[in-house]
CSV table of C-alpha atoms in Angstrom, one decimal:
chain,number,residue,atom,x,y,z
A,1,UNK,CA,125.4,109.3,116.2
A,2,UNK,CA,122.8,112.0,117.1
A,3,UNK,CA,121.0,112.1,120.4
A,4,UNK,CA,117.2,112.5,119.9
A,5,UNK,CA,114.1,112.7,122.0
A,6,UNK,CA,112.1,109.5,122.1
A,7,UNK,CA,110.3,108.4,119.0
A,8,UNK,CA,107.1,106.4,118.9
A,9,UNK,CA,108.8,104.0,116.5
A,10,UNK,CA,112.2,103.5,115.0
A,11,UNK,CA,113.0,101.6,111.8
A,12,UNK,CA,116.5,100.3,112.1
A,13,UNK,CA,118.7,99.4,109.1
A,14,UNK,CA,116.3,100.5,106.4
A,15,UNK,CA,117.8,100.4,102.9
A,16,UNK,CA,116.4,103.3,100.8
A,17,UNK,CA,116.7,103.6,97.1
A,18,UNK,CA,118.6,106.9,97.6
A,19,UNK,CA,121.1,105.6,100.2
A,20,UNK,CA,124.2,103.4,99.7
A,21,UNK,CA,124.0,102.1,103.3
A,22,UNK,CA,121.1,101.4,105.6
A,23,UNK,CA,119.6,104.2,107.7
A,24,UNK,CA,117.4,104.6,110.8
A,25,UNK,CA,114.0,106.2,110.4
A,26,UNK,CA,112.4,107.8,113.5
A,27,UNK,CA,108.6,108.1,113.6
A,28,UNK,CA,106.6,110.5,115.8
A,29,UNK,CA,102.8,111.1,115.7
A,30,UNK,CA,102.6,109.0,112.5
A,31,UNK,CA,105.1,111.0,110.5
A,32,UNK,CA,108.8,110.6,109.7
A,33,UNK,CA,110.6,112.8,112.3
A,34,UNK,CA,114.3,111.9,111.5
A,35,UNK,CA,116.4,109.9,109.1
A,36,UNK,CA,120.0,109.3,110.0
A,37,UNK,CA,122.7,106.6,109.8
A,38,UNK,CA,122.2,105.9,113.4
A,39,UNK,CA,119.5,107.3,115.8
A,40,UNK,CA,120.6,107.3,119.5
A,41,UNK,CA,117.2,107.4,121.2
A,42,UNK,CA,114.4,105.4,122.8
A,43,UNK,CA,111.4,103.9,121.1
A,44,UNK,CA,109.8,100.7,119.9
A,45,UNK,CA,112.2,99.3,117.2
A,46,UNK,CA,111.7,97.3,114.1
A,47,UNK,CA,114.9,96.1,112.6
A,48,UNK,CA,114.6,95.8,108.8
A,49,UNK,CA,118.0,94.1,108.5
A,50,UNK,CA,119.1,96.1,105.5
A,51,UNK,CA,116.1,95.2,103.4
A,52,UNK,CA,114.6,97.6,100.9
A,53,UNK,CA,112.0,100.1,102.2
A,54,UNK,CA,109.7,101.9,99.8
A,55,UNK,CA,107.1,104.4,100.5
A,56,UNK,CA,104.5,102.0,99.2
A,57,UNK,CA,103.2,101.5,95.6
A,58,UNK,CA,100.9,103.9,94.0
A,59,UNK,CA,98.1,102.6,91.7
A,60,UNK,CA,96.7,105.5,89.6
A,61,UNK,CA,94.0,103.5,87.7
A,62,UNK,CA,91.9,100.7,88.9
A,63,UNK,CA,88.2,99.8,88.8
A,64,UNK,CA,87.1,98.5,92.2
A,65,UNK,CA,83.4,98.8,91.4
A,66,UNK,CA,83.5,96.3,88.6
A,67,UNK,CA,86.1,93.9,89.9
A,68,UNK,CA,85.6,90.2,90.4
A,69,UNK,CA,82.8,89.6,88.0
A,70,UNK,CA,84.0,86.3,86.5
A,71,UNK,CA,81.2,83.7,86.9
A,72,UNK,CA,78.5,86.3,86.3
A,73,UNK,CA,79.0,86.5,82.5
A,74,UNK,CA,80.7,84.7,79.6
A,75,UNK,CA,84.5,85.0,79.4
A,76,UNK,CA,85.0,85.4,75.6
A,77,UNK,CA,85.0,89.2,75.2
A,78,UNK,CA,87.4,90.0,72.4
A,79,UNK,CA,87.1,93.8,72.2
A,80,UNK,CA,86.7,96.9,74.3
A,81,UNK,CA,83.1,97.4,73.2
A,82,UNK,CA,82.2,93.8,74.0
A,83,UNK,CA,83.6,94.1,77.5
A,84,UNK,CA,81.8,97.4,78.1
A,85,UNK,CA,78.5,95.9,76.9
A,86,UNK,CA,79.0,92.9,79.2
A,87,UNK,CA,79.5,95.0,82.3
A,88,UNK,CA,76.7,97.4,81.3
A,89,UNK,CA,74.3,94.4,81.2
A,90,UNK,CA,75.3,93.5,84.8
A,91,UNK,CA,75.7,96.8,86.6
A,92,UNK,CA,72.0,97.7,86.7
A,93,UNK,CA,71.7,94.9,89.2
A,94,UNK,CA,74.7,96.0,91.3
A,95,UNK,CA,73.9,96.8,94.9
A,96,UNK,CA,76.0,98.9,97.3
A,97,UNK,CA,76.7,95.7,99.3
A,98,UNK,CA,77.8,93.8,96.3
A,99,UNK,CA,80.1,96.5,95.0
A,100,UNK,CA,81.6,96.9,98.5
A,101,UNK,CA,82.3,93.1,98.9
A,102,UNK,CA,83.9,92.8,95.5
A,103,UNK,CA,85.9,96.0,95.9
A,104,UNK,CA,87.1,95.0,99.4
A,105,UNK,CA,88.4,91.7,98.0
A,106,UNK,CA,90.7,93.5,95.5
A,107,UNK,CA,91.5,96.5,97.8
A,108,UNK,CA,92.8,94.2,100.6
A,109,UNK,CA,94.9,92.2,98.1
A,110,UNK,CA,96.4,95.5,97.0
A,111,UNK,CA,97.2,96.4,100.6
A,112,UNK,CA,98.9,93.0,101.1
A,113,UNK,CA,100.9,93.6,97.9
A,114,UNK,CA,102.2,96.9,99.2
A,115,UNK,CA,100.0,99.6,97.7
A,116,UNK,CA,99.5,102.6,100.0
A,117,UNK,CA,97.9,105.1,97.6
A,118,UNK,CA,95.3,104.4,95.0
A,119,UNK,CA,93.0,106.2,92.5
A,120,UNK,CA,89.9,104.2,91.6
A,121,UNK,CA,87.7,105.1,88.7
A,122,UNK,CA,84.0,104.8,89.6
A,123,UNK,CA,81.3,104.6,86.9
A,124,UNK,CA,78.5,107.1,87.2
A,125,UNK,CA,75.4,106.8,84.9
A,126,UNK,CA,71.7,106.1,85.1
A,127,UNK,CA,72.2,102.3,85.2
A,128,UNK,CA,74.3,102.2,88.3
A,129,UNK,CA,73.3,105.6,89.7
A,130,UNK,CA,75.4,106.4,92.7
A,131,UNK,CA,75.3,102.9,94.2
A,132,UNK,CA,78.9,102.1,93.1
A,133,UNK,CA,80.0,105.6,94.3
A,134,UNK,CA,78.5,105.1,97.7
A,135,UNK,CA,80.1,101.7,98.1
A,136,UNK,CA,83.6,102.9,97.1
A,137,UNK,CA,83.2,105.9,99.5
A,138,UNK,CA,82.6,103.3,102.3
A,139,UNK,CA,85.6,101.3,101.1
A,140,UNK,CA,87.7,104.5,101.3
A,141,UNK,CA,86.5,105.2,104.9
A,142,UNK,CA,86.8,101.6,106.2
A,143,UNK,CA,90.4,101.0,104.8
A,144,UNK,CA,91.9,104.4,105.6
A,145,UNK,CA,94.0,102.6,108.2
A,146,UNK,CA,96.0,101.0,105.4
A,147,UNK,CA,95.6,102.9,102.2
A,148,UNK,CA,94.7,106.4,100.9
A,149,UNK,CA,91.9,105.9,98.3
A,150,UNK,CA,91.0,108.6,95.9
A,151,UNK,CA,87.8,108.5,93.8
A,152,UNK,CA,87.7,109.5,90.1
A,153,UNK,CA,84.1,109.6,88.9
A,154,UNK,CA,83.5,109.1,85.2
A,155,UNK,CA,80.8,108.2,82.6
A,156,UNK,CA,82.0,104.9,81.0
A,157,UNK,CA,79.3,104.8,78.3
A,158,UNK,CA,79.3,108.4,77.1
A,159,UNK,CA,77.9,111.7,78.4
A,160,UNK,CA,76.2,113.8,75.8
A,161,UNK,CA,74.5,110.6,74.5
A,162,UNK,CA,73.4,109.4,77.9
A,163,UNK,CA,70.7,111.6,79.5
A,164,UNK,CA,71.0,111.8,83.3
A,165,UNK,CA,74.7,111.1,83.5
A,166,UNK,CA,75.7,114.7,83.7
A,167,UNK,CA,73.5,115.4,86.7
A,168,UNK,CA,74.8,112.3,88.5
A,169,UNK,CA,78.4,113.3,87.8
A,170,UNK,CA,77.7,116.7,89.3
A,171,UNK,CA,76.1,115.1,92.4
A,172,UNK,CA,79.1,112.8,92.8
A,173,UNK,CA,81.6,115.7,92.6
A,174,UNK,CA,79.6,117.6,95.2
A,175,UNK,CA,79.7,114.5,97.4
A,176,UNK,CA,83.3,113.5,97.5
A,177,UNK,CA,84.5,112.9,94.0
A,178,UNK,CA,88.2,113.9,93.9
A,179,UNK,CA,88.9,113.7,90.2
A,180,UNK,CA,86.7,113.5,87.1
A,181,UNK,CA,87.2,111.2,84.2
A,182,UNK,CA,85.8,110.7,80.7
A,183,UNK,CA,85.6,108.2,77.9
A,184,UNK,CA,85.2,110.3,74.7
A,185,UNK,CA,85.5,107.3,72.3
A,186,UNK,CA,82.1,106.1,73.7
A,187,UNK,CA,80.4,109.4,73.1
A,188,UNK,CA,78.5,110.5,70.0
A,189,UNK,CA,80.1,113.9,70.4
A,190,UNK,CA,83.7,113.3,71.7
A,191,UNK,CA,84.7,117.0,71.7
A,192,UNK,CA,81.6,118.1,73.6
A,193,UNK,CA,82.2,115.2,76.0
A,194,UNK,CA,85.8,116.4,76.7
A,195,UNK,CA,84.7,120.1,77.0
A,196,UNK,CA,82.1,119.2,79.6
A,197,UNK,CA,84.6,117.1,81.6
A,198,UNK,CA,87.1,120.0,81.7
A,199,UNK,CA,84.3,122.4,82.7
A,200,UNK,CA,83.4,120.1,85.6
A,201,UNK,CA,87.1,119.8,86.6
A,202,UNK,CA,87.5,123.6,86.7
A,203,UNK,CA,84.2,124.2,88.5
A,204,UNK,CA,85.1,121.7,91.3
A,205,UNK,CA,88.8,122.2,91.2
A,206,UNK,CA,89.7,118.6,90.6
A,207,UNK,CA,92.1,116.8,88.3
A,208,UNK,CA,91.1,115.1,85.0
A,209,UNK,CA,91.9,111.4,84.3
A,210,UNK,CA,90.6,110.2,81.0
A,211,UNK,CA,90.2,106.8,79.2
A,212,UNK,CA,91.6,107.7,75.8
A,213,UNK,CA,92.6,106.5,72.4
A,214,UNK,CA,92.0,102.8,73.2
A,215,UNK,CA,92.6,101.1,69.9
A,216,UNK,CA,95.5,100.6,67.4
A,217,UNK,CA,94.3,102.9,64.6
A,218,UNK,CA,96.7,105.8,64.4
A,219,UNK,CA,94.8,107.6,61.7
A,220,UNK,CA,92.7,109.5,64.2
A,221,UNK,CA,92.7,110.2,67.9
A,222,UNK,CA,91.3,112.5,70.6
A,223,UNK,CA,94.7,113.4,72.0
A,224,UNK,CA,94.9,116.7,70.1
A,225,UNK,CA,91.7,117.9,71.6
A,226,UNK,CA,92.8,116.9,75.1
A,227,UNK,CA,96.0,118.8,74.6
A,228,UNK,CA,94.0,121.8,73.3
A,229,UNK,CA,91.7,121.8,76.3
A,230,UNK,CA,94.5,121.4,78.7
A,231,UNK,CA,96.5,124.3,77.4
A,232,UNK,CA,93.5,126.6,76.9
A,233,UNK,CA,92.5,126.1,80.5
A,234,UNK,CA,96.0,126.1,82.0
A,235,UNK,CA,95.5,122.6,83.4
A,236,UNK,CA,98.9,121.2,82.7
A,237,UNK,CA,100.1,118.9,85.5
A,238,UNK,CA,96.5,118.0,86.3
A,239,UNK,CA,95.5,115.9,83.4
A,240,UNK,CA,96.2,112.1,82.8
A,241,UNK,CA,95.2,109.8,80.0
A,242,UNK,CA,94.9,106.0,80.5
A,243,UNK,CA,95.5,103.3,77.9
A,244,UNK,CA,96.5,105.6,75.0
A,245,UNK,CA,97.3,102.4,73.0
A,246,UNK,CA,97.2,104.4,69.8
A,247,UNK,CA,100.6,105.7,70.8
A,248,UNK,CA,102.0,102.2,70.4
A,249,UNK,CA,101.0,102.2,66.8
A,250,UNK,CA,102.8,105.3,65.8
A,251,UNK,CA,105.9,105.3,63.6
A,252,UNK,CA,109.0,106.9,65.2
A,253,UNK,CA,108.7,110.4,63.8
A,254,UNK,CA,105.0,110.7,64.8
A,255,UNK,CA,105.7,109.2,68.2
A,256,UNK,CA,108.5,111.8,68.7
A,257,UNK,CA,106.0,114.6,67.9
A,258,UNK,CA,103.3,113.1,70.2
A,259,UNK,CA,105.8,112.8,73.0
A,260,UNK,CA,106.8,116.4,72.7
A,261,UNK,CA,103.2,117.4,72.6
A,262,UNK,CA,102.4,115.5,75.8
A,263,UNK,CA,105.4,117.0,77.6
A,264,UNK,CA,104.6,120.5,76.5
A,265,UNK,CA,100.9,120.2,77.5
A,266,UNK,CA,101.8,118.6,80.9
A,267,UNK,CA,99.6,115.5,80.3
A,268,UNK,CA,100.5,112.3,82.1
A,269,UNK,CA,100.1,108.8,80.6
A,270,UNK,CA,99.0,105.7,82.5
A,271,UNK,CA,99.8,102.4,80.8
A,272,UNK,CA,97.6,99.4,81.8
A,273,UNK,CA,99.6,96.3,80.6
A,274,UNK,CA,97.1,93.5,81.6
A,275,UNK,CA,94.1,95.1,79.9
A,276,UNK,CA,96.0,96.7,77.0
A,277,UNK,CA,97.6,93.4,76.0
A,278,UNK,CA,94.5,91.4,76.6
A,279,UNK,CA,92.2,93.5,74.4
A,280,UNK,CA,94.5,94.9,71.7
A,281,UNK,CA,95.4,93.1,68.5
A,282,UNK,CA,92.5,90.7,68.6
A,283,UNK,CA,91.7,91.1,64.9
A,284,UNK,CA,95.2,89.8,63.9
A,285,UNK,CA,95.4,86.3,62.6
A,286,UNK,CA,99.1,86.1,63.3
A,287,UNK,CA,102.0,88.3,64.4
A,288,UNK,CA,99.6,90.2,66.7
A,289,UNK,CA,100.6,93.7,67.8
A,290,UNK,CA,101.1,94.1,71.5
A,291,UNK,CA,99.3,97.4,71.9
A,292,UNK,CA,101.5,98.5,74.8
A,293,UNK,CA,102.7,102.1,75.0
A,294,UNK,CA,106.2,102.4,76.2
A,295,UNK,CA,105.9,104.3,79.4
A,296,UNK,CA,109.6,104.1,80.4
A,297,UNK,CA,110.6,105.7,77.1
A,298,UNK,CA,108.0,108.4,77.5
A,299,UNK,CA,109.2,109.1,81.0
A,300,UNK,CA,112.8,109.4,79.7
A,301,UNK,CA,111.5,112.2,77.4
A,302,UNK,CA,109.9,114.2,80.1
A,303,UNK,CA,106.3,112.8,80.2
A,304,UNK,CA,105.0,111.8,83.7
A,305,UNK,CA,103.9,108.2,83.4
A,306,UNK,CA,102.6,105.3,85.5
A,307,UNK,CA,101.9,101.6,85.2
A,308,UNK,CA,98.7,100.6,86.9
A,309,UNK,CA,96.3,97.7,87.5
A,310,UNK,CA,93.0,98.7,85.7
A,311,UNK,CA,90.7,95.7,85.9
A,312,UNK,CA,90.8,92.6,88.0
A,313,UNK,CA,88.8,89.4,87.2
A,314,UNK,CA,86.2,90.9,84.8
A,315,UNK,CA,85.5,91.0,81.0
A,316,UNK,CA,88.2,93.6,80.5
A,317,UNK,CA,90.9,91.6,82.2
A,318,UNK,CA,90.1,88.0,83.5
A,319,UNK,CA,93.3,88.0,85.5
A,320,UNK,CA,94.9,89.9,88.4
A,321,UNK,CA,96.0,90.1,92.0
A,322,UNK,CA,96.4,93.8,92.4
A,323,UNK,CA,100.2,93.5,92.7
A,324,UNK,CA,101.9,96.6,91.2
A,325,UNK,CA,105.3,94.9,91.6
A,326,UNK,CA,104.1,92.0,89.5
A,327,UNK,CA,102.6,94.4,87.0
A,328,UNK,CA,105.8,96.4,86.7
A,329,UNK,CA,107.7,93.2,86.1
A,330,UNK,CA,105.1,92.2,83.5
A,331,UNK,CA,105.4,95.5,81.8
A,332,UNK,CA,109.2,95.4,81.8
A,333,UNK,CA,109.1,92.0,80.1
A,334,UNK,CA,106.7,93.0,77.4
A,335,UNK,CA,108.2,96.4,76.9
A,336,UNK,CA,111.7,94.9,76.3
A,337,UNK,CA,113.1,96.9,79.2
A,338,UNK,CA,116.8,96.7,79.5
A,339,UNK,CA,118.5,96.2,82.9
A,340,UNK,CA,119.4,99.9,82.8
A,341,UNK,CA,115.7,100.6,82.7
A,342,UNK,CA,114.8,98.6,85.8
A,343,UNK,CA,115.0,101.7,88.1
A,344,UNK,CA,112.6,103.6,85.8
A,345,UNK,CA,110.2,100.6,85.8
A,346,UNK,CA,110.2,100.8,89.6
A,347,UNK,CA,109.6,104.5,89.4
A,348,UNK,CA,106.5,103.8,87.2
A,349,UNK,CA,104.7,102.2,90.3
A,350,UNK,CA,106.1,104.6,92.9
A,351,UNK,CA,107.6,108.1,92.4
A,352,UNK,CA,106.0,108.8,89.0
A,353,UNK,CA,102.4,107.9,89.8
A,354,UNK,CA,102.7,110.0,93.0
A,355,UNK,CA,103.6,112.9,90.7
A,356,UNK,CA,100.7,112.1,88.4
A,357,UNK,CA,98.3,112.2,91.4
A,358,UNK,CA,100.0,115.4,92.8
A,359,UNK,CA,100.7,113.7,96.1
A,360,UNK,CA,102.8,116.3,97.9
A,361,UNK,CA,103.3,114.1,101.0
A,362,UNK,CA,104.5,110.9,99.3
A,363,UNK,CA,108.0,109.6,99.9
A,364,UNK,CA,110.4,108.6,102.7
A,365,UNK,CA,111.2,112.2,103.8
A,366,UNK,CA,111.2,114.0,107.1
A,367,UNK,CA,107.7,115.4,107.6
A,368,UNK,CA,105.8,113.0,105.4
A,369,UNK,CA,103.5,110.2,106.7
A,370,UNK,CA,105.4,107.2,107.9
A,371,UNK,CA,104.1,104.9,105.1
A,372,UNK,CA,106.4,102.2,104.0
A,373,UNK,CA,106.6,98.7,102.7
A,374,UNK,CA,109.6,96.3,103.2
A,375,UNK,CA,110.8,94.1,100.3
A,376,UNK,CA,112.9,91.0,100.9
A,377,UNK,CA,115.8,92.3,98.9
A,378,UNK,CA,118.9,94.3,99.5
A,379,UNK,CA,119.3,95.7,96.1
A,380,UNK,CA,116.6,98.0,94.7
A,381,UNK,CA,117.9,97.6,91.2
A,382,UNK,CA,116.6,94.1,91.0
A,383,UNK,CA,113.2,94.5,92.8
A,384,UNK,CA,111.5,94.5,89.3
A,385,UNK,CA,113.5,91.5,88.1
A,386,UNK,CA,113.3,89.2,91.0
A,387,UNK,CA,109.9,90.0,92.4
A,388,UNK,CA,111.0,89.7,96.1
A,389,UNK,CA,108.4,89.0,98.8
A,390,UNK,CA,106.8,92.0,100.3
A,391,UNK,CA,107.2,91.1,103.9
A,392,UNK,CA,105.5,93.9,105.9
A,393,UNK,CA,103.8,97.3,105.6
A,394,UNK,CA,103.1,100.4,107.7
A,395,UNK,CA,100.7,103.3,107.4
A,396,UNK,CA,101.4,106.4,109.4
A,397,UNK,CA,103.7,104.4,111.5
A,398,UNK,CA,101.2,101.6,112.3
A,399,UNK,CA,101.8,98.1,111.0
A,400,UNK,CA,99.2,97.1,108.5
A,401,UNK,CA,100.3,93.7,107.4
A,402,UNK,CA,103.0,91.1,107.7
A,403,UNK,CA,103.8,88.2,105.4
A,404,UNK,CA,105.7,85.2,106.6
A,405,UNK,CA,108.8,84.4,104.6
A,406,UNK,CA,108.6,80.9,102.9
A,407,UNK,CA,110.5,78.2,104.7
A,408,UNK,CA,112.3,75.2,103.2
A,409,UNK,CA,112.1,72.0,105.2
A,410,UNK,CA,115.2,70.1,104.1
A,411,UNK,CA,115.4,66.4,104.9
A,412,UNK,CA,117.2,65.4,108.1
A,413,UNK,CA,120.8,64.3,107.5
């Protein structure tokens, strides 16, 4: 037992993934000041009762600006291009207020589901202009009490073939864009598209997060060019690719080579189970392919990976509740994850996406922000399997939400 000066807050009996027994966490000025088996000191106390404490879930890829669009369009979009066209037809009429309201609906669900860090992709082009960007910047400001929101600006419908998009991207990067994305499969000149995205990333010193190789034809891809640009510009560790469903269509020998290439280049992969499963394999009349890249296998071979939300209630994915715990469970089911893989599947929505986003202050460590969420389980190995309730959350030592545990009302004897 160690005597300490008073803390602003003490979490008693917190079970960490790294600890065999519960520990106490002392918080001062919004940061973790001490972690010991028993803190002998004064302070407001929250007894976690030996339940699992995580530093919050990390969502690396979500689209807040085009969330919650069901009801504004038809629901029978069977391909990526059809979904893109459906949203393109609507977004010219998006207002700042509309994007803000829809984005807030999803962002607040994410907070209640334990997400504390998030990267949202924001479309920039002449149809939407900077309206979506301005709305999401306001969401970032207004919800900073509960979540750290990072903005990745990108041209969904191409760049070299879409006059005016480049200038808008530059304006967004000058005005708060924290990463730059791209969508080369939508461009008439994919390699020029990628070169320009990397140019912008270097000019504004931001990371690259691309939508890439989003189909099941393994005979061609843009991954080689992304690796070439990454290595030529010494950008390893600062590049991520989302979807990458082509990887799921590779035979073992080619997959082994691609995995080595990704690890060597320092390129991370984000798998988006809900969208990838919904849109891939639509041409099959039977025995449809899943189109899901196996992130936990890639991670085991040295590739930084994450599992993320992507779209919620729109033509790309007409489902969703912004729960990363549910998404990790969904992924584990479809990816045939073994019980021995459950820890890695939890890593895919916590530690690994934090690495992907280069979050140096993430994690339950002394000196880091006192961000944590509490799960109603006393065994981290089964958090993915059992989907325990997320009962409360804290941001910088301040409580942000609480969920009441369900109660059974048994008949009187």
